[in-house]
């Protein structure tokens, strides 16, 4: 199959709708990462997502909607009662935007989307291209990140092409993703808002809005209880070369290695060093993380080393992605790095 890449335009959106209505797949930009979309209420179309990605069918998908209105989603059979009150406030405040809500599954949602769960993940993305596509198609789109299963999520159209060339008919090109990491996933066990996947909308922002502490519960948060999100495998978002997270900032560069620094005050850096955030802003680091991992990985180095992430509200999200992508940690000992593989469970 020939994969075409078209910039977002009225014509390419129409083309995308035509392909989607035939039950086929279209990759499209969102503010977080690129999604691999299919008609979310059509089981045979959803099935194709799992095939193209090589993703196990036990991993549930997010339904993307054009409207921020949860009442409308309920009327359309996407979600059902009881809809927690906190979720309504979260939707009102953060949608359209990088937030996914786990709510009771509506009657129209096929099991292929939820992997048999009685809850469904929903989100209203803010990217203009995504908005235009969702408005034009007039139905929810199921969309995981548009990468092969277990690989780095794509943050531009060329990364999608690298991942899925020949496997899908169309990629809508809407430029580089603003946020650069996947949406914050929030569920409501016993009406207690809980973050299953940290993202750019932070626990602090959610807690402040709700006046109620929002816990982070995923494998990479040591204080948390075990994750209840089936897709939250410890090994995820991984480059092909082994990635080691350094326990202290990188100061020397090794031949045959690639190095990802958080920040550097040095005027010049070698070609095999990359800077996550030239302006020392965690949002900028998130924006660049997957892109730089991809660039470093493309050199097929012996290993990739990445700096520690300085504390901030966004640090849990960045640390979560780095932990999942990494093989282990690097400890500076006696003038060199000792690489320590981690037990992955
Ligand atoms: O930013 C994003 O969320 C991107 C863009 C394309 O929207 N999408 C994305 O999808 O990251 P995906 O499939 O790569 O990740 C979906 C996450 C997984 O961690 C999955 O386990 C979780 O959402 N999830 C989906 N349905 C769930 C459910 N019913 N209960 C708990 N977790 C669920
Ligand atoms: Mg993904």
Coordinates of C-alpha atoms and ligand atoms in Angstrom, one line a residue:
X1 CA 0.0 0.0 0.0
X2 CA 1.3 3.5 -0.9
X3 CA 1.1 5.9 2.1
X4 CA 0.4 9.5 1.1
X5 CA 1.3 12.5 3.3
X6 CA -1.0 15.5 2.7
X7 CA -0.9 18.8 4.5
X8 CA -4.2 19.7 6.3
X9 CA -6.6 21.4 3.9
X10 CA -10.3 21.2 3.1
X11 CA -9.5 18.8 0.3
X12 CA -7.2 16.5 2.4
X13 CA -9.8 16.5 5.2
X14 CA -12.5 15.3 2.7
X15 CA -10.1 12.7 1.4
X16 CA -9.5 11.5 5.0
X17 CA -13.2 11.3 5.7
X18 CA -13.7 9.2 2.5
X19 CA -11.0 6.7 3.6
X20 CA -12.3 6.6 7.2
X21 CA -15.9 6.0 6.0
X22 CA -14.6 3.0 4.0
X23 CA -13.4 1.6 7.3
X24 CA -9.7 2.4 6.7
X25 CA -7.1 4.2 8.8
X26 CA -5.8 7.8 8.7
X27 CA -3.0 9.2 10.9
X28 CA -3.7 12.7 12.1
X29 CA -2.0 15.3 14.2
X30 CA -3.1 16.2 17.8
X31 CA -1.5 18.6 20.3
X32 CA 0.1 15.7 22.1
X33 CA 1.3 13.1 19.5
X34 CA 0.0 11.9 16.2
X35 CA -2.9 9.5 16.3
X36 CA -3.8 6.6 14.1
X37 CA -7.5 7.1 13.6
X38 CA -10.4 4.8 12.6
X39 CA -14.2 5.1 13.0
X40 CA -14.4 4.3 16.7
X41 CA -17.9 2.8 16.6
X42 CA -17.1 0.4 13.7
X43 CA -15.5 -2.8 15.1
X44 CA -13.9 -3.8 11.7
X45 CA -12.2 -0.4 11.4
X46 CA -11.0 -0.5 15.0
X47 CA -9.6 -4.0 14.3
X48 CA -7.4 -2.5 11.6
X49 CA -5.7 -0.2 14.1
X50 CA -4.4 -3.2 16.1
X51 CA -3.2 -4.9 12.9
X52 CA -1.3 -1.8 11.6
X53 CA 0.3 -1.2 15.0
X54 CA 1.0 -4.8 15.9
X55 CA -0.8 -3.9 19.2
X56 CA -2.3 -6.6 21.4
X57 CA -6.1 -6.3 21.5
X58 CA -6.0 -6.3 25.3
X59 CA -4.8 -2.6 25.2
X60 CA -7.9 -0.3 25.1
X61 CA -8.1 2.8 22.8
X62 CA -9.1 6.4 23.3
X63 CA -12.2 7.8 21.5
X64 CA -11.6 11.3 20.2
X65 CA -14.6 13.6 19.9
X66 CA -15.1 17.0 18.4
X67 CA -17.3 18.3 21.2
X68 CA -16.4 19.1 24.8
X69 CA -19.9 18.3 25.9
X70 CA -20.2 15.2 28.0
X71 CA -24.0 15.3 27.9
X72 CA -23.8 15.0 24.1
X73 CA -21.4 12.1 24.4
X74 CA -23.9 10.4 26.7
X75 CA -26.8 11.2 24.3
X76 CA -24.7 9.6 21.5
X77 CA -24.1 6.4 23.4
X78 CA -20.3 7.0 23.8
X79 CA -20.4 7.2 27.6
X80 CA -23.1 6.4 30.2
X81 CA -24.2 7.2 33.7
X82 CA -23.0 7.6 36.4
X83 CA -20.8 10.4 35.1
X84 CA -18.7 11.7 38.0
X85 CA -19.2 15.3 38.7
X86 CA -15.4 16.0 38.8
X87 CA -15.1 14.7 35.2
X88 CA -17.6 17.4 34.1
X89 CA -15.5 20.1 35.6
X90 CA -12.3 18.6 34.2
X91 CA -13.9 18.5 30.7
X92 CA -15.2 22.0 31.0
X93 CA -11.8 23.3 32.1
X94 CA -9.3 21.4 30.1
X95 CA -11.1 20.4 26.9
X96 CA -10.3 20.8 24.1
X97 CA -6.9 19.7 25.3
X98 CA -4.5 17.0 26.3
X99 CA -6.7 15.3 28.9
X100 CA -8.3 11.8 28.6
X101 CA -11.2 10.8 30.9
X102 CA -12.0 7.2 31.8
X103 CA -15.8 7.1 32.1
X104 CA -18.5 4.4 32.0
X105 CA -18.8 2.9 28.5
X106 CA -21.8 3.9 26.4
X107 CA -23.9 1.3 24.6
X108 CA -22.6 2.3 21.1
X109 CA -18.9 1.6 22.0
X110 CA -17.7 -1.8 20.7
X111 CA -15.6 -4.1 22.9
X112 CA -12.7 -3.8 20.5
X113 CA -12.2 -0.2 21.7
X114 CA -12.4 -0.9 25.4
X115 CA -10.7 -4.3 25.3
X116 CA -13.7 -5.6 27.1
X117 CA -13.7 -3.1 30.0
X118 CA -16.8 -1.4 31.2
X119 CA -15.1 2.0 31.0
X120 CA -14.1 4.0 27.9
X121 CA -11.4 6.5 27.4
X122 CA -12.6 9.8 25.8
X123 CA -10.8 13.0 24.8
X124 CA -11.5 16.2 22.8
X125 CA -8.2 17.3 21.2
X126 CA -7.4 20.9 20.6
X127 CA -5.2 20.7 17.5
X128 CA -7.0 22.6 14.8
X129 CA -6.4 19.8 12.2
X130 CA -7.8 17.2 14.6
X131 CA -10.8 19.4 15.3
X132 CA -11.4 19.9 11.6
X133 CA -11.2 16.2 10.9
X134 CA -13.5 15.3 13.8
X135 CA -16.1 17.9 12.9
X136 CA -16.1 16.8 9.2
X137 CA -16.4 13.1 10.0
X138 CA -19.1 13.8 12.7
X139 CA -18.3 10.6 14.7
X140 CA -15.8 9.6 17.3
X141 CA -12.4 8.4 16.1
X142 CA -10.6 5.7 18.0
X143 CA -6.9 6.7 17.9
X144 CA -3.8 5.4 19.7
X145 CA -0.5 7.0 19.1
X146 CA 0.6 6.4 15.4
X147 CA 3.6 4.2 16.2
X148 CA 4.3 0.5 15.9
X149 CA 3.5 -1.1 19.3
X150 CA 6.0 -0.4 22.0
X151 CA 7.9 2.2 20.0
X152 CA 8.4 6.0 20.4
X153 CA 5.2 8.0 19.7
X154 CA 5.5 10.2 16.6
X155 CA 5.4 14.0 17.0
X156 CA 5.5 14.9 13.4
X157 CA 4.3 13.5 10.1
X158 CA 7.8 12.2 9.0
X159 CA 8.0 10.1 12.3
X160 CA 4.5 8.6 11.5
X161 CA 5.8 7.7 8.0
X162 CA 8.9 6.1 9.6
X163 CA 6.6 3.9 11.7
X164 CA 3.7 3.1 9.4
X165 CA 4.9 3.5 5.8
X166 CA 3.1 1.1 3.6
X167 CA 0.6 0.1 6.3
X168 CA -1.9 3.0 6.1
X169 CA -3.2 5.0 3.1
X170 CA -3.0 8.5 4.5
X171 CA -1.1 10.7 6.9
X172 CA -2.5 14.2 7.5
X173 CA 0.4 16.5 8.1
X174 CA -0.3 19.2 10.7
X175 CA 3.2 20.1 11.7
X176 CA 5.0 19.3 15.0
X177 CA 2.9 18.5 18.1
X178 CA 2.8 21.3 20.6
X179 CA 2.9 19.1 23.8
X180 CA 5.0 16.3 22.5
X181 CA 3.9 13.6 25.0
X182 CA 0.6 11.8 25.3
X183 CA -2.4 13.1 27.2
X184 CA -2.9 12.9 30.9
X185 CA -5.3 10.0 31.6
X186 CA -7.6 10.4 34.6
X187 CA -10.0 7.8 36.0
X188 CA -12.4 8.0 38.9
X189 CA -12.3 4.8 41.0
X190 CA -14.7 5.2 43.9
X191 CA -15.2 8.8 42.6
X192 CA -11.6 9.6 43.5
X193 CA -9.8 11.3 40.6
X194 CA -6.7 9.3 39.8
X195 CA -4.0 9.9 37.2
X196 CA -3.2 6.7 35.3
X197 CA -0.8 8.3 32.9
X198 CA 0.8 11.7 33.8
X199 CA 0.9 14.4 31.1
X200 CA 1.1 18.1 30.5
X201 CA -2.1 18.6 32.5
X202 CA -0.5 18.0 35.9
X203 CA -1.7 16.5 39.2
X204 CA -1.2 19.9 40.7
X205 CA -3.4 21.6 38.2
X206 CA -6.2 19.0 38.6
X207 CA -6.0 19.0 42.4
X208 CA -6.2 22.7 42.5
X209 CA -9.2 22.8 40.3
X210 CA -11.1 20.1 42.2
X211 CA -9.9 21.2 45.6
X212 CA -9.2 17.5 46.2
X213 CA -5.8 15.7 46.0
X214 CA -5.4 13.9 42.7
X215 CA -3.1 10.9 43.1
X216 CA -0.8 9.6 40.4
X217 CA -1.1 5.8 40.1
X218 CA 1.2 4.2 37.6
X219 CA 4.1 1.8 37.6
X220 CA 6.7 4.6 37.5
X221 CA 5.4 6.4 40.6
X222 CA 6.9 4.5 43.6
X223 CA 4.3 6.0 46.0
X224 CA 1.4 4.8 43.9
X225 CA -0.6 1.6 44.0
X226 CA -0.4 -0.7 41.0
X227 CA -1.7 0.8 37.8
X228 CA -5.2 -0.1 36.7
X229 CA -4.7 0.9 33.1
X230 CA -4.0 -2.1 30.9
X231 CA -1.9 -0.2 28.4
X232 CA 0.6 1.0 31.0
X233 CA 3.2 -1.6 30.4
X234 CA 6.6 -0.9 32.0
X235 CA 8.3 -1.3 28.6
X236 CA 6.8 1.2 26.2
X237 CA 7.8 4.1 24.1
X238 CA 11.2 2.4 23.5
X239 CA 13.9 3.3 21.1
X240 CA 15.8 0.5 19.4
X241 CA 19.1 1.3 21.0
X242 CA 19.2 0.8 24.8
X243 CA 18.5 4.0 26.7
X244 CA 20.0 4.7 30.2
X245 CA 18.8 7.5 32.4
X246 CA 21.8 9.1 34.1
X247 CA 21.7 9.6 37.9
X248 CA 23.7 12.8 37.5
X249 CA 24.0 15.3 34.7
X250 CA 26.2 14.3 31.7
X251 CA 29.5 16.2 31.5
X252 CA 31.6 14.0 29.3
X253 CA 30.6 12.6 25.9
X254 CA 31.5 9.0 24.9
X255 CA 32.3 7.8 21.4
X256 CA 29.6 5.5 19.9
X257 CA 27.0 6.9 22.4
X258 CA 24.3 9.4 21.9
X259 CA 23.7 11.9 24.7
X260 CA 20.5 13.8 25.5
X261 CA 21.1 16.7 27.9
X262 CA 18.3 18.6 29.7
X263 CA 20.1 21.8 29.2
X264 CA 23.6 23.0 28.4
X265 CA 25.3 26.3 29.0
X266 CA 28.3 25.3 26.8
X267 CA 28.5 27.3 23.6
X268 CA 29.4 24.3 21.5
X269 CA 28.4 20.6 21.8
X270 CA 29.4 17.6 19.8
X271 CA 27.1 16.1 17.2
X272 CA 26.2 13.2 19.4
X273 CA 24.8 15.5 22.1
X274 CA 21.2 16.9 22.0
X275 CA 19.5 19.5 24.2
X276 CA 16.0 18.8 25.5
X277 CA 15.4 22.4 26.6
X278 CA 17.6 25.2 25.5
X279 CA 15.4 27.6 27.6
X280 CA 15.3 25.3 30.6
X281 CA 11.6 24.8 30.5
X282 CA 10.0 21.5 31.2
X283 CA 7.3 22.1 28.6
X284 CA 10.0 22.5 26.0
X285 CA 11.7 19.3 27.2
X286 CA 8.4 17.4 26.7
X287 CA 8.0 18.9 23.2
X288 CA 11.5 17.7 22.3
X289 CA 11.7 14.4 24.1
X290 CA 10.4 11.9 21.5
X291 CA 11.9 13.9 18.6
X292 CA 15.4 13.7 20.1
X293 CA 15.1 10.1 21.1
X294 CA 14.2 9.4 17.5
X295 CA 17.2 11.4 16.2
X296 CA 19.6 9.7 18.7
X297 CA 18.2 6.3 17.9
X298 CA 18.6 6.8 14.1
X299 CA 22.4 6.8 14.6
X300 CA 22.2 3.2 16.0
X301 CA 24.5 4.1 18.9
X302 CA 25.8 1.5 21.4
X303 CA 23.5 3.3 23.9
X304 CA 21.7 6.5 24.5
X305 CA 22.3 8.4 27.8
X306 CA 19.8 10.9 29.1
X307 CA 20.2 13.5 31.8
X308 CA 18.1 13.4 35.0
X309 CA 14.9 15.6 34.8
X310 CA 14.9 18.5 37.3
X311 CA 12.0 18.7 39.7
X312 CA 8.8 20.5 38.4
X313 CA 5.1 19.8 38.1
X314 CA 5.8 18.2 34.7
X315 CA 8.7 16.0 36.0
X316 CA 6.4 13.0 36.8
X317 CA 5.2 12.9 33.1
X318 CA 8.8 13.2 31.7
X319 CA 10.2 10.7 34.1
X320 CA 7.4 8.3 33.4
X321 CA 8.2 8.3 29.6
X322 CA 11.9 8.1 30.2
X323 CA 11.5 5.2 32.6
X324 CA 9.3 3.3 30.2
X325 CA 11.7 3.9 27.3
X326 CA 14.8 3.0 29.2
X327 CA 16.7 -0.2 29.8
X328 CA 18.2 0.9 33.0
X329 CA 20.2 3.7 34.7
X330 CA 23.7 5.0 34.4
X331 CA 25.8 5.7 37.5
X332 CA 28.9 7.9 37.4
X333 CA 31.6 5.9 39.1
X334 CA 35.4 6.3 39.1
X335 CA 35.4 8.5 36.0
X336 CA 33.1 6.5 33.8
X337 CA 29.4 5.5 33.5
X338 CA 28.4 2.1 34.9
X339 CA 25.3 0.9 33.0
X340 CA 22.8 -1.0 35.1
X341 CA 19.9 -2.8 33.4
X342 CA 16.7 -2.8 35.3
X343 CA 14.4 -5.7 36.0
X344 CA 11.3 -5.0 33.8
X345 CA 8.1 -6.2 35.4
Ligands
LIG1 O1 -2.4 11.9 23.7 C1 -2.9 10.9 23.5 O2 -3.7 10.4 24.4 C2 -2.7 10.1 22.2 C3 -3.4 11.0 21.1 C4 -3.3 10.3 19.8 O3 -4.6 11.3 21.5 N1 -3.2 8.8 22.2 C5 -2.7 7.8 23.0 O4 -3.3 6.6 22.8 O5 -1.7 8.0 23.7 P1 -2.7 5.2 23.3 O6 -3.6 4.2 22.8 O7 -1.2 5.2 22.9 O8 -2.8 5.3 24.9 C6 -4.1 5.1 25.5 C7 -3.9 5.0 27.0 C8 -3.3 3.7 27.3 O9 -2.4 3.9 28.4 C9 -4.5 2.9 27.7 O10 -4.3 1.8 28.6 C10 -5.4 3.9 28.4 O11 -5.2 5.1 27.6 N2 -6.8 3.5 28.4 C11 -7.6 3.5 27.4 N3 -8.9 3.0 27.7 C12 -8.8 2.8 29.1 C13 -9.7 2.4 30.0 N4 -11.0 2.0 29.7 N5 -9.3 2.3 31.3 C14 -8.0 2.6 31.7 N6 -7.1 3.0 30.8 C15 -7.5 3.1 29.5
LIG2 MG1 0.8 4.8 22.6

